[in-house]
Coordinates of C-alpha atoms and ligand atoms in Angstrom, one line a residue:
M585 CA 0.0 0.0 0.0
T586 CA 2.8 2.4 0.9
D587 CA 4.5 1.7 -2.4
R588 CA 1.9 3.7 -4.2
Q589 CA 3.5 6.1 -6.8
S590 CA 3.3 9.7 -5.6
P591 CA 1.5 11.7 -8.2
P592 CA 4.0 13.8 -10.1
L593 CA 3.9 17.4 -9.0
Q594 CA 1.9 19.6 -11.3
K595 CA 2.5 23.3 -11.6
K596 CA -0.6 24.8 -9.9
T597 CA -1.7 28.3 -9.1
A598 CA 0.0 28.8 -5.8
A599 CA 1.5 31.7 -3.8
Y600 CA 4.9 30.2 -4.7
T601 CA 4.7 28.7 -8.1
F602 CA 7.3 26.1 -9.1
S603 CA 9.2 26.7 -12.3
T604 CA 9.7 23.7 -14.6
S605 CA 13.2 23.1 -13.4
E606 CA 12.1 23.3 -9.7
T607 CA 9.3 20.8 -10.4
A608 CA 11.8 18.5 -12.1
R609 CA 14.2 18.6 -9.1
I610 CA 11.4 17.9 -6.6
N611 CA 10.1 15.0 -8.6
A612 CA 13.6 13.6 -9.0
F613 CA 14.0 13.7 -5.2
F614 CA 10.7 11.9 -4.6
D615 CA 11.6 9.3 -7.2
A616 CA 14.9 8.6 -5.6
R617 CA 13.2 8.2 -2.1
Q618 CA 16.6 8.6 -0.3
L619 CA 17.5 10.6 2.8
P620 CA 20.1 13.1 1.5
D621 CA 23.6 11.8 1.7
C622 CA 24.8 14.6 4.0
L623 CA 22.2 13.7 6.6
Q624 CA 23.0 10.0 6.3
K625 CA 26.7 10.6 7.0
S626 CA 26.0 13.1 9.7
I627 CA 23.6 10.9 11.6
G628 CA 26.3 8.2 11.5
N629 CA 29.0 10.7 12.6
Y630 CA 26.8 11.9 15.4
I631 CA 26.1 8.4 16.7
A632 CA 29.8 7.6 16.5
K633 CA 30.7 10.8 18.3
K634 CA 28.2 10.4 21.1
T635 CA 29.0 6.8 21.8
S636 CA 32.8 7.1 21.1
K637 CA 32.4 3.9 19.1
E638 CA 32.8 2.9 15.5
L639 CA 29.5 2.3 13.7
S640 CA 30.5 -1.4 13.4
D641 CA 30.8 -1.8 17.2
P642 CA 28.6 -4.7 18.2
V643 CA 27.9 -3.5 21.8
M644 CA 26.9 0.0 20.6
L645 CA 24.7 -1.5 17.9
D646 CA 22.9 -3.8 20.3
R647 CA 22.2 -0.8 22.6
L648 CA 20.9 1.1 19.7
R649 CA 18.7 -1.8 18.6
N650 CA 17.3 -2.1 22.2
A651 CA 16.5 1.6 22.2
I652 CA 14.7 1.3 18.9
V653 CA 12.7 -1.7 20.1
A654 CA 11.8 0.0 23.3
Q655 CA 10.6 3.1 21.4
K656 CA 8.5 1.0 19.1
D657 CA 6.9 -0.9 22.0
D658 CA 6.0 2.4 23.7
Y659 CA 4.6 3.8 20.5
W660 CA 1.7 1.4 20.5
K661 CA 0.7 2.2 24.1
P662 CA -1.9 4.8 25.0
Q663 CA -0.2 8.0 26.0
R664 CA -0.8 7.7 29.7
M665 CA 1.0 4.3 29.7
R666 CA 4.1 5.4 27.8
S667 CA 7.3 5.5 29.7
L668 CA 9.8 6.9 27.1
Q669 CA 10.2 10.5 26.1
Y670 CA 12.8 9.9 23.4
T671 CA 14.8 12.7 24.9
K672 CA 18.0 11.2 26.3
G673 CA 21.0 9.1 25.4
Y674 CA 20.4 6.1 23.2
S675 CA 16.7 7.0 22.7
V676 CA 17.7 10.2 20.9
L677 CA 20.2 8.1 18.8
G678 CA 17.5 5.5 18.2
Y679 CA 15.2 8.3 17.0
L680 CA 17.9 9.5 14.6
A681 CA 18.5 6.1 13.2
Y682 CA 14.9 4.8 13.0
H683 CA 12.3 7.6 13.0
F684 CA 14.2 10.6 11.5
P685 CA 14.5 9.4 7.9
V686 CA 10.8 8.6 7.4
Y687 CA 9.6 11.8 9.2
F688 CA 12.1 13.8 7.1
M689 CA 10.9 12.5 3.8
Q690 CA 7.3 12.7 5.0
T691 CA 7.8 16.4 5.7
E692 CA 9.1 17.0 2.2
H693 CA 5.9 15.4 0.8
I694 CA 3.8 17.6 3.0
L695 CA 5.7 20.7 1.9
A696 CA 5.0 19.8 -1.7
M697 CA 1.3 19.4 -0.8
L698 CA 1.3 22.8 0.9
A699 CA 2.9 24.3 -2.2
G700 CA 0.2 22.6 -4.4
D701 CA -2.5 24.1 -2.2
G702 CA -1.0 27.6 -2.6
L703 CA 0.1 27.8 1.0
L704 CA 3.8 28.4 0.6
K705 CA 5.0 32.0 0.1
K706 CA 8.2 33.3 -1.5
K707 CA 9.4 34.4 1.9
M708 CA 8.2 32.4 5.0
T709 CA 8.6 32.6 8.7
I710 CA 8.1 29.1 10.1
L711 CA 7.7 27.9 13.7
D712 CA 8.3 24.3 14.5
I713 CA 6.9 23.2 17.9
G714 CA 8.5 20.2 19.6
T715 CA 11.2 20.0 17.0
G716 CA 13.1 17.0 18.4
P717 CA 16.4 16.7 16.4
G718 CA 15.1 19.2 13.9
V719 CA 13.5 16.8 11.5
V720 CA 11.1 19.5 10.1
P721 CA 13.5 22.4 9.9
L722 CA 16.1 20.2 8.2
A723 CA 13.5 18.9 5.7
I724 CA 12.4 22.5 5.0
A725 CA 16.0 23.4 4.3
D726 CA 16.4 20.5 1.9
F727 CA 13.1 21.2 0.2
Y728 CA 14.0 24.9 -0.3
S729 CA 17.4 23.9 -1.7
K730 CA 15.5 22.7 -4.7
L731 CA 13.8 26.0 -5.2
D732 CA 15.3 29.0 -7.1
D733 CA 13.7 31.9 -5.4
A734 CA 12.2 31.1 -2.0
T735 CA 13.6 31.8 1.4
A736 CA 12.6 30.9 5.0
D737 CA 13.5 31.8 8.6
I738 CA 12.7 28.8 10.9
Y739 CA 12.3 29.1 14.6
S740 CA 11.7 26.1 16.9
V741 CA 11.0 25.0 20.4
E742 CA 12.2 21.9 22.2
R743 CA 12.6 20.9 25.8
S744 CA 15.3 18.2 25.4
E745 CA 18.8 19.4 25.5
E746 CA 20.0 16.2 23.8
H747 CA 17.6 16.6 20.9
I748 CA 18.8 20.2 20.5
E749 CA 22.4 19.1 20.5
A750 CA 21.7 16.5 17.8
F751 CA 19.7 19.2 15.8
L752 CA 22.6 21.7 15.9
F753 CA 25.1 19.0 14.9
L754 CA 23.0 18.1 11.8
R755 CA 22.2 21.7 11.0
N756 CA 25.8 22.8 11.1
A757 CA 26.9 19.8 9.0
C758 CA 24.2 20.1 6.3
V759 CA 22.6 23.5 6.1
P760 CA 24.8 26.2 4.5
K761 CA 25.2 29.3 6.7
G762 CA 23.8 32.4 4.9
G763 CA 21.8 30.2 2.5
K764 CA 18.1 30.5 1.5
V765 CA 17.0 28.9 4.8
S766 CA 18.0 30.3 8.1
I767 CA 17.5 27.8 10.9
K768 CA 17.7 29.6 14.2
T769 CA 19.0 27.8 17.3
P770 CA 16.0 26.1 18.9
K771 CA 14.6 27.6 22.1
K772 CA 14.9 25.2 25.0
E773 CA 11.4 25.4 26.6
D774 CA 8.4 23.4 27.7
I775 CA 5.8 24.2 25.0
Q776 CA 3.1 23.9 27.6
R777 CA 4.4 26.9 29.4
S778 CA 4.5 30.4 27.9
I779 CA 5.6 30.9 24.3
P780 CA 9.4 31.8 24.3
T781 CA 9.9 35.5 23.8
K782 CA 12.7 35.3 21.3
I783 CA 10.7 33.5 18.6
S784 CA 9.1 35.4 15.7
E785 CA 6.0 37.5 16.5
Q786 CA 4.2 36.4 13.3
A787 CA 4.6 33.1 11.6
D788 CA 3.3 32.1 8.1
L789 CA 3.4 28.4 9.1
I790 CA 3.3 26.8 12.5
I791 CA 4.0 23.1 12.6
F792 CA 3.3 20.5 15.3
S793 CA 4.8 17.3 13.9
N794 CA 4.4 14.1 16.0
V795 CA 4.3 16.1 19.2
L796 CA 0.7 16.9 20.3
N797 CA 0.0 13.2 21.1
E798 CA 2.6 13.6 23.9
I799 CA 0.8 16.6 25.4
G800 CA -1.9 16.8 28.1
K801 CA -2.2 13.2 29.1
G802 CA -4.7 12.6 26.3
S803 CA -6.8 15.8 27.1
V804 CA -8.2 17.3 23.9
D805 CA -8.8 20.6 25.8
A806 CA -5.1 20.8 26.9
R807 CA -4.0 20.3 23.3
A808 CA -6.5 22.7 21.9
D809 CA -5.5 25.4 24.4
L810 CA -1.8 24.9 23.4
V811 CA -2.6 25.2 19.7
M812 CA -4.8 28.3 20.2
R813 CA -2.1 30.0 22.2
Y814 CA 0.4 29.5 19.4
A815 CA -2.3 30.5 16.9
E816 CA -2.0 34.0 18.3
R817 CA 1.4 34.1 16.6
L818 CA -0.1 33.1 13.2
A819 CA -0.1 35.6 10.4
P820 CA -3.7 36.4 9.2
D821 CA -3.1 34.4 6.0
G822 CA -0.9 31.8 7.7
S823 CA -1.4 28.0 8.2
I824 CA -1.2 25.7 11.2
L825 CA -0.1 22.2 10.3
I826 CA -0.6 19.3 12.7
I827 CA 0.9 15.9 11.8
E828 CA 0.5 12.7 13.8
P829 CA 1.4 9.0 13.3
A830 CA -1.3 7.0 11.4
E831 CA -1.8 4.7 14.4
E832 CA -5.5 4.4 15.1
N833 CA -5.8 6.0 18.5
T834 CA -3.4 8.9 17.8
S835 CA -4.9 9.5 14.4
T836 CA -8.5 9.6 15.7
Q837 CA -7.5 11.9 18.5
L838 CA -6.2 14.3 15.9
R839 CA -9.6 14.4 14.2
V840 CA -11.2 15.1 17.6
L841 CA -8.7 17.9 18.2
S842 CA -9.3 19.3 14.7
L843 CA -13.0 19.6 15.4
A844 CA -12.3 21.2 18.8
L845 CA -10.1 23.8 17.1
K846 CA -12.8 24.4 14.5
K847 CA -15.2 25.1 17.3
E848 CA -12.6 27.5 18.8
G849 CA -12.8 29.5 15.5
L850 CA -10.1 28.1 13.3
T851 CA -11.0 26.7 9.8
I852 CA -10.1 23.2 8.8
H853 CA -8.5 23.8 5.4
S854 CA -7.7 20.2 4.6
P855 CA -8.0 17.2 4.4
C856 CA -11.6 17.3 5.6
S857 CA -14.3 19.0 3.6
F858 CA -17.7 19.8 5.1
I859 CA -19.7 19.4 2.0
W860 CA -23.1 19.7 3.7
G861 CA -22.0 22.5 5.9
T862 CA -22.4 20.5 9.1
N863 CA -19.9 19.6 11.8
C864 CA -18.8 15.9 11.8
T865 CA -18.6 13.2 14.5
P866 CA -14.9 12.4 14.6
D867 CA -14.9 9.9 17.5
R868 CA -14.2 6.9 15.2
C869 CA -12.5 8.8 12.4
W870 CA -9.3 7.0 11.6
S871 CA -8.0 8.6 8.5
F872 CA -4.5 8.8 7.2
T873 CA -2.6 9.1 4.0
T874 CA 0.4 7.3 2.6
R875 CA 3.3 8.0 0.3
R876 CA 5.8 5.7 -1.5
C877 CA 8.1 4.1 1.0
I878 CA 11.7 5.4 1.3
Q879 CA 14.9 3.5 0.6
P880 CA 16.5 2.1 3.8
T881 CA 19.3 4.3 5.0
R882 CA 22.9 3.0 5.4
M883 CA 22.4 3.2 9.2
M884 CA 19.3 1.0 9.0
E885 CA 21.2 -1.5 6.9
I886 CA 23.9 -1.7 9.5
L887 CA 21.4 -2.2 12.3
A888 CA 19.6 -4.8 10.2
K889 CA 22.6 -7.1 10.1
C890 CA 21.2 -9.3 12.9
D891 CA 18.6 -12.1 13.5
Q892 CA 15.5 -9.9 13.1
P893 CA 16.5 -7.4 10.4
F894 CA 12.9 -6.2 9.7
R895 CA 12.7 -4.6 13.2
Y896 CA 15.3 -1.9 12.3
I897 CA 14.1 -1.0 8.8
N898 CA 11.5 1.8 9.0
I899 CA 10.5 2.9 5.5
D900 CA 6.7 3.3 5.4
I901 CA 5.3 6.8 5.2
K902 CA 1.8 6.9 6.7
Y903 CA 0.5 9.9 8.5
S904 CA -2.5 11.8 9.6
Y905 CA -2.6 15.6 9.1
V906 CA -4.7 18.7 9.4
V907 CA -4.2 22.2 8.0
L908 CA -6.0 24.9 9.9
R909 CA -6.4 28.6 9.0
K910 CA -7.6 31.8 10.6
D911 CA -8.9 33.4 7.3
G912 CA -11.6 30.8 6.4
K913 CA -9.6 29.4 3.4
V914 CA -10.3 25.8 2.5
R915 CA -8.8 23.4 0.0
D916 CA -12.1 22.5 -1.6
T917 CA -15.0 24.9 -1.5
Y918 CA -17.4 22.4 -3.0
R919 CA -20.9 22.2 -1.3
V920 CA -23.6 19.7 -2.3
P921 CA -25.9 21.7 -4.6
A922 CA -29.4 22.3 -3.3
G923 CA -31.8 19.8 -4.8
S924 CA -29.1 17.1 -5.5
R925 CA -30.6 13.6 -5.6
V926 CA -28.0 12.2 -3.2
L927 CA -28.3 10.8 0.3
R928 CA -26.6 12.2 3.4
I929 CA -24.6 9.4 4.9
S930 CA -26.3 10.1 8.2
Q931 CA -29.4 8.6 6.6
I932 CA -27.7 5.5 5.2
H933 CA -29.3 3.1 7.9
H934 CA -32.7 3.6 6.2
H935 CA -31.3 2.3 2.9
V936 CA -29.6 -1.0 3.7
D937 CA -29.8 -3.4 0.7
K938 CA -30.8 -0.6 -1.6
R939 CA -29.0 1.3 -4.3
I940 CA -28.2 5.0 -3.5
N941 CA -26.3 8.0 -4.8
L942 CA -23.7 9.6 -2.6
I943 CA -21.3 12.5 -2.6
A944 CA -18.4 12.0 -0.2
A945 CA -14.7 12.5 0.2
K946 CA -12.3 9.6 -0.3
M947 CA -10.6 9.5 3.1
S948 CA -8.1 6.6 2.8
E949 CA -5.9 4.8 0.4
N950 CA -6.8 1.2 -0.3
L951 CA -7.5 -0.5 3.1
G952 CA -8.3 -3.8 1.5
D953 CA -6.2 -6.0 -0.7
A954 CA -5.5 -6.2 -4.5
K955 CA -8.6 -8.3 -5.1
N956 CA -11.1 -6.4 -2.9
L957 CA -10.3 -2.7 -2.7
M958 CA -11.7 -0.7 0.2
F959 CA -11.7 3.1 0.7
R960 CA -13.1 5.1 3.6
L961 CA -15.8 7.7 2.6
C962 CA -16.9 10.7 4.5
D963 CA -19.5 13.4 3.8
G964 CA -19.2 15.0 7.2
T965 CA -22.6 13.8 8.4
A966 CA -22.0 10.2 9.4
D967 CA -21.7 8.8 12.9
K968 CA -20.8 5.4 11.6
L969 CA -17.9 4.4 9.4
V970 CA -18.6 4.0 5.7
F971 CA -16.4 2.2 3.2
A972 CA -16.6 1.9 -0.5
V973 CA -15.9 -1.8 -1.4
V974 CA -14.7 -2.5 -4.9
P975 CA -14.0 -6.0 -6.2
S976 CA -11.1 -5.4 -8.6
F977 CA -12.9 -7.1 -11.5
H978 CA -15.7 -4.5 -11.2
V979 CA -13.3 -1.6 -11.8
T980 CA -14.3 0.1 -15.1
P981 CA -13.4 3.4 -16.8
E982 CA -16.7 4.7 -15.4
N983 CA -15.9 4.0 -11.8
E984 CA -12.1 3.9 -11.6
A985 CA -11.9 7.4 -10.0
I986 CA -12.6 5.7 -6.7
V987 CA -9.2 4.0 -7.1
S988 CA -7.2 6.7 -8.7
A989 CA -8.5 9.9 -7.0
P990 CA -6.0 11.2 -4.4
Y991 CA -6.8 11.2 -0.7
G992 CA -9.3 13.8 0.2
T993 CA -11.0 14.1 -3.2
I994 CA -14.7 14.7 -3.2
L995 CA -16.4 12.1 -5.3
E996 CA -19.9 11.5 -6.7
L997 CA -21.0 7.9 -6.5
E998 CA -24.0 7.0 -8.6
S999 CA -25.7 3.7 -7.8
V1000 CA -23.9 2.0 -5.0
H1001 CA -25.4 -0.9 -3.1
V1002 CA -25.6 -0.4 0.8
R1003 CA -24.7 -3.2 3.2
Y1004 CA -24.5 -3.1 7.0
N1005 CA -21.4 -4.7 8.5
K1006 CA -22.6 -5.9 11.9
E1007 CA -19.1 -7.0 13.1
H1008 CA -17.7 -3.5 12.7
D1009 CA -20.9 -1.6 13.1
A1010 CA -20.1 0.1 9.8
Y1011 CA -21.7 0.4 6.3
N1012 CA -20.2 -0.8 3.1
V1013 CA -21.3 0.6 -0.2
L1014 CA -20.5 -1.8 -3.0
V1015 CA -19.1 -0.3 -6.2
S1016 CA -20.0 -2.5 -9.1
R1017 CA -19.7 -2.3 -12.9
N1018 CA -23.0 -0.4 -12.9
T1019 CA -21.6 2.3 -10.6
R1020 CA -20.4 5.6 -12.0
V1021 CA -17.8 7.6 -9.9
G1022 CA -16.8 11.1 -10.8
I1023 CA -15.1 14.1 -9.2
A1024 CA -17.8 16.1 -7.5
G1025 CA -18.5 19.5 -9.1
E1026 CA -16.4 18.7 -12.2
T1027 CA -19.4 18.9 -14.5
E1028 CA -20.6 22.2 -13.1
R1029 CA -17.1 23.6 -13.2
E1030 CA -16.7 22.6 -16.9
E1031 CA -20.0 24.2 -17.9
Ligands
SAM339 C1 8.2 12.3 18.7 S1 9.2 13.7 18.8 C2 8.8 14.6 17.3 C3 10.0 15.4 16.8 C4 9.8 16.1 15.5 N1 8.8 17.1 15.5 C5 9.4 15.0 14.4 O1 8.4 15.1 13.8 O2 10.2 14.1 14.2 C6 8.4 14.7 20.0 C7 9.3 15.8 20.5 O3 8.5 16.7 21.2 C8 9.2 17.1 22.4 N2 8.3 17.5 23.4 C9 7.3 16.7 24.0 N3 6.7 17.4 24.9 C10 7.3 18.6 25.0 C11 7.1 19.8 25.8 N4 6.1 19.8 26.7 N5 7.8 20.9 25.6 C12 8.8 20.8 24.6 N6 9.0 19.8 23.8 C13 8.3 18.7 24.0 C14 10.0 15.9 22.7 O4 11.1 16.2 23.5 C15 10.4 15.3 21.4 O5 11.6 15.9 21.0

């Protein structure tokens, strides 16, 4: 599933528009799927420096493997039961070896998405909250190195001294001083306390990457308060980007948080669309996107020379995200036209075993297998999960948009058959040869 080809970047109307050569450089980078060589070398050098060992040292490698396994075990626990903070000694080194490469590449995909949505400007001030070893700032610097004409100042906050030390080591090794991107030394601060004074007064982009799930012992209110406090530093036309791992609980909590922030006055720009103008019920909303997996790094390959190599290779890019705005801007302005002969998903229980028409966003990649494809659908009105189920031999030119449309696309589904799935308390709508699937609003837009 993660090996899906990223769609090639198109030149779109955007605040910062890519030239043909910029587009080519960015696409070449995504095609190679490799952590830049300088970062690969520097992560190795940093691990060697901190442990005073060669990278081939078996004792050091075993400690690193143990730290990675402990982090992974912790990752699957609910927040209140986690014991690790990834902030000291081998846990920071484990983070660099195992998590950093995927999150770095993921950030570059997200930057390309923001650019495609017109949310990157020629000159940006960016704030990265809970920066860890600088994954996001370093990815921004690398992304911008492929652009001709854009610059950025990046501020960040992090409480762990050891993460900051690693961050500065990597920055000094890989980001040219006086270049297009200026990465300021991170502020050492607890982000739950006041906002550090020496960071920018107004940011065009504020990023919380893989951090809010560590805040507030699971309390949505505590997380929402934190985001709203930082939102005071957001430029009127700026964006807040929250990213979380795709794991079910963390991902669902992000949707609950997103709705809480909407109720606080921010607008959800993407990926959710509220096509009936209602608020959604996010309690069971597990929705994430994927990108092509990355190539294992050299450090991963060294760690994988053991009995259970798969435990140390982390290459899948899967994440949940939300972009929020203050100015009401949304990715897709589509609303279901008055008088449309389509069913709100909230009414689907009245139509079990019948054929219906729907308009809904595709909110997952394929969750099934190659024979039976399955995609989550959402129109913002449902309180139960709804999936489009497509036997592969029923895919036709008339309905293949359900397969090829990117995550978040709003689709019109004409003539799907409703089934109730008791085991999962969910509804399946069966897409058959007789079903037509199109991009919502496309006919109106063409006229
Ligand atoms: C999982 S790491 C994410 C790092 C980076 N943003 C990324 O996406 O890879 C979470 C980071 O948030 C930091 N963090 C968690 N709670 C914090 C707090 N209350 N104040 C400052 N930093 C915090 C941790 O120290 C850690 O470096």
